[in-house]
Coordinates of C-alpha atoms and ligand atoms in Angstrom, one line a residue:
X30 CA -11.3 -21.3 -10.0
X31 CA -11.8 -22.7 -6.5
X32 CA -15.3 -22.5 -5.0
X33 CA -13.8 -22.6 -1.5
X34 CA -13.9 -19.4 0.5
X35 CA -10.4 -18.0 1.1
X36 CA -10.2 -17.1 4.8
X37 CA -7.5 -14.5 4.2
X38 CA -10.2 -12.4 2.5
X39 CA -12.5 -12.2 5.6
X40 CA -12.2 -9.6 8.3
X41 CA -13.4 -10.8 11.8
X42 CA -17.1 -10.1 11.4
X43 CA -17.3 -11.9 8.1
X44 CA -15.3 -14.8 9.4
X45 CA -17.7 -15.1 12.3
X46 CA -20.6 -15.2 9.9
X47 CA -18.9 -17.8 7.7
X48 CA -18.1 -20.0 10.7
X49 CA -21.7 -19.6 11.8
X50 CA -22.8 -20.8 8.3
X51 CA -20.8 -23.9 9.0
X52 CA -22.8 -24.5 12.2
X53 CA -20.0 -23.4 14.6
X54 CA -19.9 -20.8 17.3
X55 CA -18.5 -17.3 16.6
X56 CA -15.6 -17.7 19.0
X57 CA -14.3 -20.4 16.6
X58 CA -13.5 -17.5 14.3
X59 CA -11.2 -15.9 16.8
X60 CA -9.5 -19.3 17.3
X61 CA -9.0 -19.5 13.5
X62 CA -7.6 -16.0 13.4
X63 CA -5.2 -16.9 16.1
X64 CA -3.8 -19.8 13.9
X65 CA -3.8 -17.7 10.8
X66 CA -2.3 -14.4 12.1
X67 CA -0.5 -15.1 15.3
X68 CA 1.0 -18.4 14.3
X69 CA 1.1 -18.1 10.6
X70 CA -0.6 -21.5 10.1
X71 CA -2.8 -22.1 7.1
X72 CA -3.3 -25.9 7.2
X73 CA -6.6 -26.8 8.9
X74 CA -5.3 -30.2 10.0
X75 CA -2.6 -28.5 12.1
X76 CA -5.2 -26.4 14.0
X77 CA -5.4 -29.0 16.8
X78 CA -7.6 -27.2 19.2
X79 CA -10.4 -27.1 16.7
X80 CA -12.8 -30.1 16.7
X81 CA -12.0 -32.7 14.2
X82 CA -15.4 -32.5 12.4
X83 CA -15.2 -28.7 12.2
X84 CA -11.7 -29.0 10.6
X85 CA -13.2 -31.4 8.1
X86 CA -16.0 -28.9 7.3
X87 CA -13.4 -26.2 6.9
X88 CA -11.4 -28.3 4.6
X89 CA -14.4 -28.7 2.4
X90 CA -15.7 -25.2 2.4
X91 CA -12.6 -23.0 2.9
X92 CA -9.0 -22.5 2.1
X93 CA -6.1 -20.4 3.1
X94 CA -4.4 -19.3 -0.1
X95 CA -1.8 -16.6 -0.3
X96 CA -0.6 -15.4 -3.7
X97 CA 1.8 -17.7 -5.5
X98 CA 5.4 -16.6 -5.7
X99 CA 6.9 -16.3 -9.2
X100 CA 10.4 -15.0 -8.2
X101 CA 12.2 -13.6 -5.2
X102 CA 15.1 -11.1 -5.5
X103 CA 17.3 -9.8 -2.7
X104 CA 19.1 -6.5 -2.9
X105 CA 22.6 -5.8 -1.7
X106 CA 21.0 -3.7 1.1
X107 CA 18.8 -6.7 2.2
X108 CA 15.6 -5.3 0.7
X109 CA 13.7 -8.2 -0.7
X110 CA 11.2 -8.2 -3.6
X111 CA 8.7 -10.9 -4.5
X112 CA 7.0 -11.1 -7.8
X113 CA 3.5 -12.7 -7.1
X114 CA 1.2 -14.3 -9.6
X115 CA -2.1 -12.6 -10.4
X116 CA -3.0 -15.0 -13.3
X117 CA -1.2 -16.7 -16.2
X118 CA 0.4 -13.6 -17.6
X119 CA 0.0 -11.0 -14.9
X120 CA 1.9 -10.4 -11.7
X121 CA 2.3 -7.9 -8.9
X122 CA 5.1 -7.1 -6.5
X123 CA 5.7 -6.7 -2.8
X124 CA 8.9 -5.4 -1.1
X125 CA 10.3 -5.9 2.4
X126 CA 12.6 -3.2 3.7
X127 CA 14.5 -4.1 6.8
X128 CA 15.8 -1.3 9.0
X129 CA 17.5 -1.4 12.4
X130 CA 14.4 -0.4 14.4
X131 CA 11.6 -1.7 12.1
X132 CA 10.7 -3.8 9.1
X133 CA 8.4 -2.4 6.5
X134 CA 6.4 -4.4 4.0
X135 CA 5.3 -2.4 0.9
X136 CA 2.3 -4.1 -0.6
X137 CA 0.3 -3.7 -3.9
X138 CA -3.4 -3.0 -4.1
X139 CA -3.9 -3.4 -7.9
X140 CA -2.2 -5.1 -10.8
X141 CA -1.0 -2.1 -12.8
X142 CA -2.5 1.3 -12.3
X143 CA -4.8 3.6 -14.2
X144 CA -3.7 6.9 -12.8
X145 CA -1.0 7.4 -15.4
X146 CA 1.4 9.5 -13.3
X147 CA 4.2 10.7 -15.6
X148 CA 7.1 9.6 -13.5
X149 CA 5.9 6.1 -12.3
X150 CA 6.9 2.9 -14.1
X151 CA 3.8 1.1 -12.8
X152 CA 1.7 3.6 -14.8
X153 CA 3.4 2.7 -18.1
X154 CA 1.8 -0.8 -18.0
X155 CA -1.7 0.5 -17.6
X156 CA -4.4 -1.0 -15.4
X157 CA -5.1 -4.7 -15.3
X158 CA -7.3 -5.5 -12.3
X159 CA -8.0 -4.9 -8.6
X160 CA -6.4 -7.3 -6.1
X161 CA -8.9 -9.1 -3.9
X162 CA -8.9 -8.7 -0.2
X163 CA -7.4 -12.1 0.2
X164 CA -4.6 -11.1 -2.2
X165 CA -3.9 -7.9 -0.2
X166 CA -4.0 -9.6 3.2
X167 CA -2.2 -12.6 1.7
X168 CA 0.9 -10.5 0.9
X169 CA 1.5 -9.7 4.6
X170 CA 0.6 -13.3 5.6
X171 CA 3.0 -14.7 3.0
X172 CA 5.8 -12.3 3.7
X173 CA 5.7 -13.3 7.4
X174 CA 6.1 -16.9 6.4
X175 CA 8.8 -16.2 3.8
X176 CA 10.8 -14.1 6.4
X177 CA 10.7 -17.0 8.8
X178 CA 8.4 -15.5 11.4
X179 CA 7.7 -17.9 14.3
X180 CA 5.1 -17.5 17.1
X181 CA 6.6 -15.7 20.1
X182 CA 9.3 -14.0 18.0
X183 CA 9.4 -10.2 17.9
X184 CA 7.6 -8.9 14.8
X185 CA 9.5 -9.0 11.5
X186 CA 6.9 -6.8 9.8
X187 CA 6.3 -3.8 12.1
X188 CA 4.9 -1.5 9.4
X189 CA 2.8 -2.0 6.3
X190 CA 2.6 0.6 3.6
X191 CA 0.2 0.5 0.7
X192 CA 2.8 2.0 -1.6
X193 CA 3.3 -0.8 -4.1
X194 CA 1.5 -1.1 -7.4
X195 CA -1.8 0.5 -7.8
X196 CA -4.0 3.2 -6.3
X197 CA -5.5 1.8 -3.1
X198 CA -8.4 4.2 -2.9
X199 CA -9.5 3.1 -6.4
X200 CA -9.9 -0.4 -4.9
X201 CA -11.7 0.9 -1.9
X202 CA -14.0 -2.2 -1.6
X203 CA -11.2 -4.7 -1.3
X204 CA -8.7 -2.5 0.6
X205 CA -11.0 -1.6 3.5
X206 CA -11.5 -5.1 4.8
X207 CA -7.8 -5.7 4.5
X208 CA -7.1 -2.7 6.7
X209 CA -9.4 -4.2 9.3
X210 CA -7.4 -7.4 9.4
X211 CA -4.1 -5.4 9.6
X212 CA -5.4 -3.5 12.7
X213 CA -7.5 -6.1 14.4
X214 CA -6.2 -7.4 17.7
X215 CA -7.0 -10.9 16.4
X216 CA -5.4 -10.1 13.1
X217 CA -1.9 -8.7 12.5
X218 CA -2.6 -6.3 15.4
X219 CA -0.7 -3.4 13.9
X220 CA -1.1 0.1 15.4
X221 CA -2.9 2.5 13.0
X222 CA 0.2 4.6 12.9
X223 CA 2.1 1.7 11.4
X224 CA -0.2 1.1 8.5
X225 CA 0.0 3.8 5.9
X226 CA -2.2 4.2 2.9
X227 CA -0.7 6.3 0.1
X228 CA -3.0 7.9 -2.5
X229 CA -2.4 10.0 -5.6
X230 CA -5.4 12.1 -4.4
X231 CA -8.8 10.6 -5.0
X232 CA -10.5 13.3 -3.0
X233 CA -14.0 11.7 -2.6
X234 CA -12.4 8.5 -1.4
X235 CA -10.3 10.4 1.2
X236 CA -13.6 11.5 2.8
X237 CA -14.9 8.0 2.7
X238 CA -11.7 6.7 4.2
X239 CA -12.2 9.1 7.1
X240 CA -15.5 7.3 7.8
X241 CA -14.1 3.8 7.5
X242 CA -10.5 3.8 8.8
X243 CA -8.0 5.7 10.8
X244 CA -4.7 4.5 9.3
X245 CA -1.9 6.9 8.5
X246 CA -2.5 8.9 5.3
X247 CA 0.2 9.7 2.7
X248 CA -0.6 11.8 -0.3
X249 CA 1.5 12.0 -3.5
X250 CA 1.6 15.7 -4.0
X251 CA 4.8 16.1 -6.2
X252 CA 4.1 19.7 -7.2
X253 CA 3.2 23.0 -5.5
X254 CA 0.9 24.3 -8.3
X255 CA -2.0 22.9 -10.3
X256 CA -0.4 23.4 -13.8
X257 CA 2.6 21.3 -12.9
X258 CA 0.7 18.8 -10.8
X259 CA -1.8 18.2 -13.5
X260 CA 1.0 17.3 -15.8
X261 CA 2.7 14.9 -13.3
X262 CA -0.4 13.5 -11.6
X263 CA -3.3 13.7 -14.1
X264 CA -6.0 13.0 -11.5
X265 CA -5.2 16.6 -10.4
X266 CA -7.2 17.8 -13.4
X267 CA -10.3 16.4 -11.6
X268 CA -9.3 17.1 -8.0
X269 CA -7.0 20.1 -7.8
X270 CA -4.6 20.9 -5.0
X271 CA -6.9 23.1 -2.9
X272 CA -9.6 20.4 -2.8
X273 CA -7.1 17.7 -2.1
X274 CA -5.6 19.6 0.8
X275 CA -9.0 20.3 2.3
X276 CA -9.8 16.6 2.2
X277 CA -6.5 15.9 4.0
X278 CA -7.2 18.4 6.8
X279 CA -10.6 16.9 7.1
X280 CA -9.1 13.5 7.5
X281 CA -6.9 14.7 10.3
X282 CA -9.8 16.6 11.9
X283 CA -11.6 13.4 12.3
X284 CA -8.9 12.4 14.7
X285 CA -7.2 10.1 12.2
X286 CA -3.7 10.8 13.3
X287 CA -1.5 13.8 13.9
X288 CA -0.4 14.7 10.4
X289 CA -0.6 13.8 6.7
X290 CA 2.6 12.9 4.9
X291 CA 3.1 14.5 1.5
X292 CA 5.3 12.6 -0.8
X293 CA 7.2 14.7 -3.3
X294 CA 9.3 13.0 -5.9
X295 CA 12.4 15.1 -6.7
X296 CA 12.7 15.5 -10.5
X297 CA 15.6 17.5 -11.8
X298 CA 14.6 20.8 -13.3
X299 CA 10.9 20.0 -13.1
X300 CA 9.8 20.5 -9.5
X301 CA 13.0 21.0 -7.5
X302 CA 13.7 24.7 -7.6
X303 CA 13.9 26.8 -4.4
X304 CA 10.9 28.9 -5.5
X305 CA 8.9 25.7 -5.8
X306 CA 10.0 24.7 -2.2
X307 CA 8.8 28.1 -1.0
X308 CA 5.4 27.6 -2.8
X309 CA 5.1 24.2 -1.3
X310 CA 5.8 25.7 2.2
X311 CA 3.1 28.3 1.7
X312 CA 0.6 25.5 1.0
X313 CA 1.5 23.5 4.0
X314 CA 2.9 25.8 6.7
X315 CA 0.6 25.9 9.8
X316 CA -1.1 22.6 8.8
X317 CA -0.6 19.1 10.2
X318 CA 1.8 18.2 7.4
X319 CA 5.1 16.4 6.9
X320 CA 6.9 16.3 3.6
X321 CA 8.8 13.2 2.5
X322 CA 11.1 14.0 -0.4
X323 CA 11.7 11.0 -2.7
X324 CA 14.7 11.0 -5.0
X325 CA 13.3 10.0 -8.4
X326 CA 14.0 6.3 -9.2
X327 CA 14.6 6.0 -13.0
X328 CA 13.3 3.3 -15.2
X329 CA 13.8 2.5 -18.9
X330 CA 12.3 5.0 -21.3
X331 CA 11.7 7.8 -18.7
X332 CA 12.2 11.4 -19.6
X333 CA 12.9 12.4 -16.0
X334 CA 16.2 12.6 -14.1
X335 CA 16.8 12.4 -10.3
X336 CA 17.6 15.8 -8.7
X337 CA 21.2 15.9 -7.5
X338 CA 21.6 15.4 -3.7
X339 CA 22.5 19.0 -2.8
X340 CA 19.4 20.2 -4.6
X341 CA 17.3 17.8 -2.6
X342 CA 18.9 19.0 0.7
X343 CA 18.5 22.6 -0.3
X344 CA 14.8 22.0 -1.1
X345 CA 14.4 20.3 2.3
X346 CA 16.1 23.2 4.1
X347 CA 13.7 25.8 2.5
X348 CA 10.8 23.7 3.9
X349 CA 12.4 23.4 7.3
X350 CA 13.1 27.1 7.6
X351 CA 9.5 27.8 6.7
X352 CA 8.4 25.6 9.6
X353 CA 7.4 22.6 7.5
X354 CA 8.6 19.3 8.7
X355 CA 10.6 17.5 5.9
X356 CA 12.6 14.4 5.5
X357 CA 14.4 12.7 2.6
X358 CA 13.4 9.1 1.8
X359 CA 16.4 6.9 1.6
X360 CA 16.4 4.9 -1.6
X361 CA 16.3 1.2 -0.9
X362 CA 16.4 -1.8 -3.2
X363 CA 17.1 0.1 -6.4
X364 CA 19.6 -2.5 -7.6
X365 CA 16.7 -4.9 -8.0
X366 CA 14.1 -2.3 -9.2
X367 CA 12.4 -2.5 -5.9
X368 CA 12.5 1.2 -5.1
X369 CA 9.5 3.6 -5.2
X370 CA 7.9 3.8 -8.6
X371 CA 9.9 0.9 -10.1
X372 CA 7.4 -1.9 -9.5
X373 CA 6.1 -3.3 -12.7
X374 CA 5.2 -6.9 -12.1
X375 CA 7.1 -7.9 -15.2
X376 CA 6.3 -11.4 -16.4
X377 CA 5.7 -12.0 -20.1
X378 CA 4.1 -9.9 -22.7
X379 CA 0.9 -8.7 -21.2
X380 CA -2.4 -7.6 -22.6
X381 CA -2.6 -4.1 -21.3
X382 CA -5.9 -2.4 -20.5
X383 CA -4.9 1.1 -20.6
X384 CA -7.5 3.7 -19.8
X385 CA -5.4 6.5 -21.3
X386 CA -4.8 10.0 -20.0
X387 CA -7.0 12.1 -22.2
X388 CA -10.1 11.4 -20.2
X389 CA -9.6 11.2 -16.5
X390 CA -8.7 7.6 -16.4
X391 CA -9.8 6.3 -13.1
X392 CA -12.5 3.8 -12.3
X393 CA -13.3 3.4 -8.6
X394 CA -15.1 0.5 -7.1
X395 CA -17.6 1.4 -4.4
Ligands
LIG424 N1 -0.9 5.1 -6.1 C1 -0.5 5.5 -4.7 C2 0.4 4.4 -4.2 C3 1.7 4.3 -4.8 S1 2.9 4.8 -3.6 C4 0.1 6.8 -4.7 O1 0.3 7.4 -5.8 O2 0.4 7.4 -3.7 C5 4.3 5.0 -4.4 C6 5.0 6.3 -4.2 O3 6.1 6.4 -5.0 C7 4.1 7.5 -4.6 O4 4.3 8.6 -3.8 C8 4.6 7.7 -6.0 O5 4.2 9.0 -6.5 C9 6.1 7.5 -5.8 N2 6.7 7.2 -7.1 C10 6.2 6.8 -8.2 N3 7.1 6.6 -9.2 C11 8.3 7.0 -8.6 C12 9.6 7.0 -9.1 N4 10.0 6.7 -10.3 N5 10.6 7.4 -8.2 C13 10.3 7.8 -7.0 N6 9.0 7.8 -6.5 C14 8.1 7.4 -7.3

């Protein structure tokens, strides 16, 4: 373990304090951030407008270390997936999804996940550990480098979504500073509408999020009633739909955007009937909500099947007719298991820490 401070883990205020602890002025932190985030440079000796002795002190006390790449895979549709090392036997994944008008990086917040959602392959491996702030920020930093971003170029990564492995609100402590770096003018300078945090519904943390950040919120709803949702998304047993929706409307009330996106994975014969669409519409009509229907992405051993396309469209049409905005998410990267819910960070045999689904399985860091 290195004793050096990884600068990718420090939002601006902390970087200023760190720079001050090295006996330098706070504006040096902004210069450093310019090298890190505007130019993608992590080597101190290349930061030529910093005094030589300051660079030497940085080299002793600090480092810029992004996660190490284990493998890279490219899909036929140009989606790209990186397997990144967490430690000797654990890994996590990030996915880049290029589109004509934008480029989205889907990043992970934890190695594995403890939420145990029935239809998600990440859940099957259990929870291993939280990613550090540096590992979360480091994914965006690394992807920019990997994708060949050069200073002055148009952005390659226009959107960041916390929709990879893990439950971001269960790693609140490390995710919040990362969001600051994403949004900071001196950081990646992304608009808050282009950074989306997706949660399975940790209600108390949604209230806390409203106090700390104003990024776009996506919520994995997946069912219109508590009986079904508790089966698909076990955290619902602790925080049922009514409480969850109240937290969502509160988040929007705090002026954190115009609407909440509700993700709804389409599982054949489970949650895709027209009556379920009508029930979903009753929950959401009249509220600042959008529904994003996600065709289920299968993985080995799953009991679920993807709803046929016409069923997905019919479901969407019921929502639209009821006045609820709804779209269907295009599946990307499924030929390399990079699609939603297919991320597993597979390396070797792993020691799984599985918290089980009998008790409500989530541990949240403060
Ligand atoms: N834990 C967070 C972040 C993961 S986001 C959350 O639950 O929101 C990943 C999105 O993909 C979530 O909406 C998740 O429910 C969905 N998903 C999981 N497994 C899937 C699968 N096999 N097919 C399609 N979508 C899936």
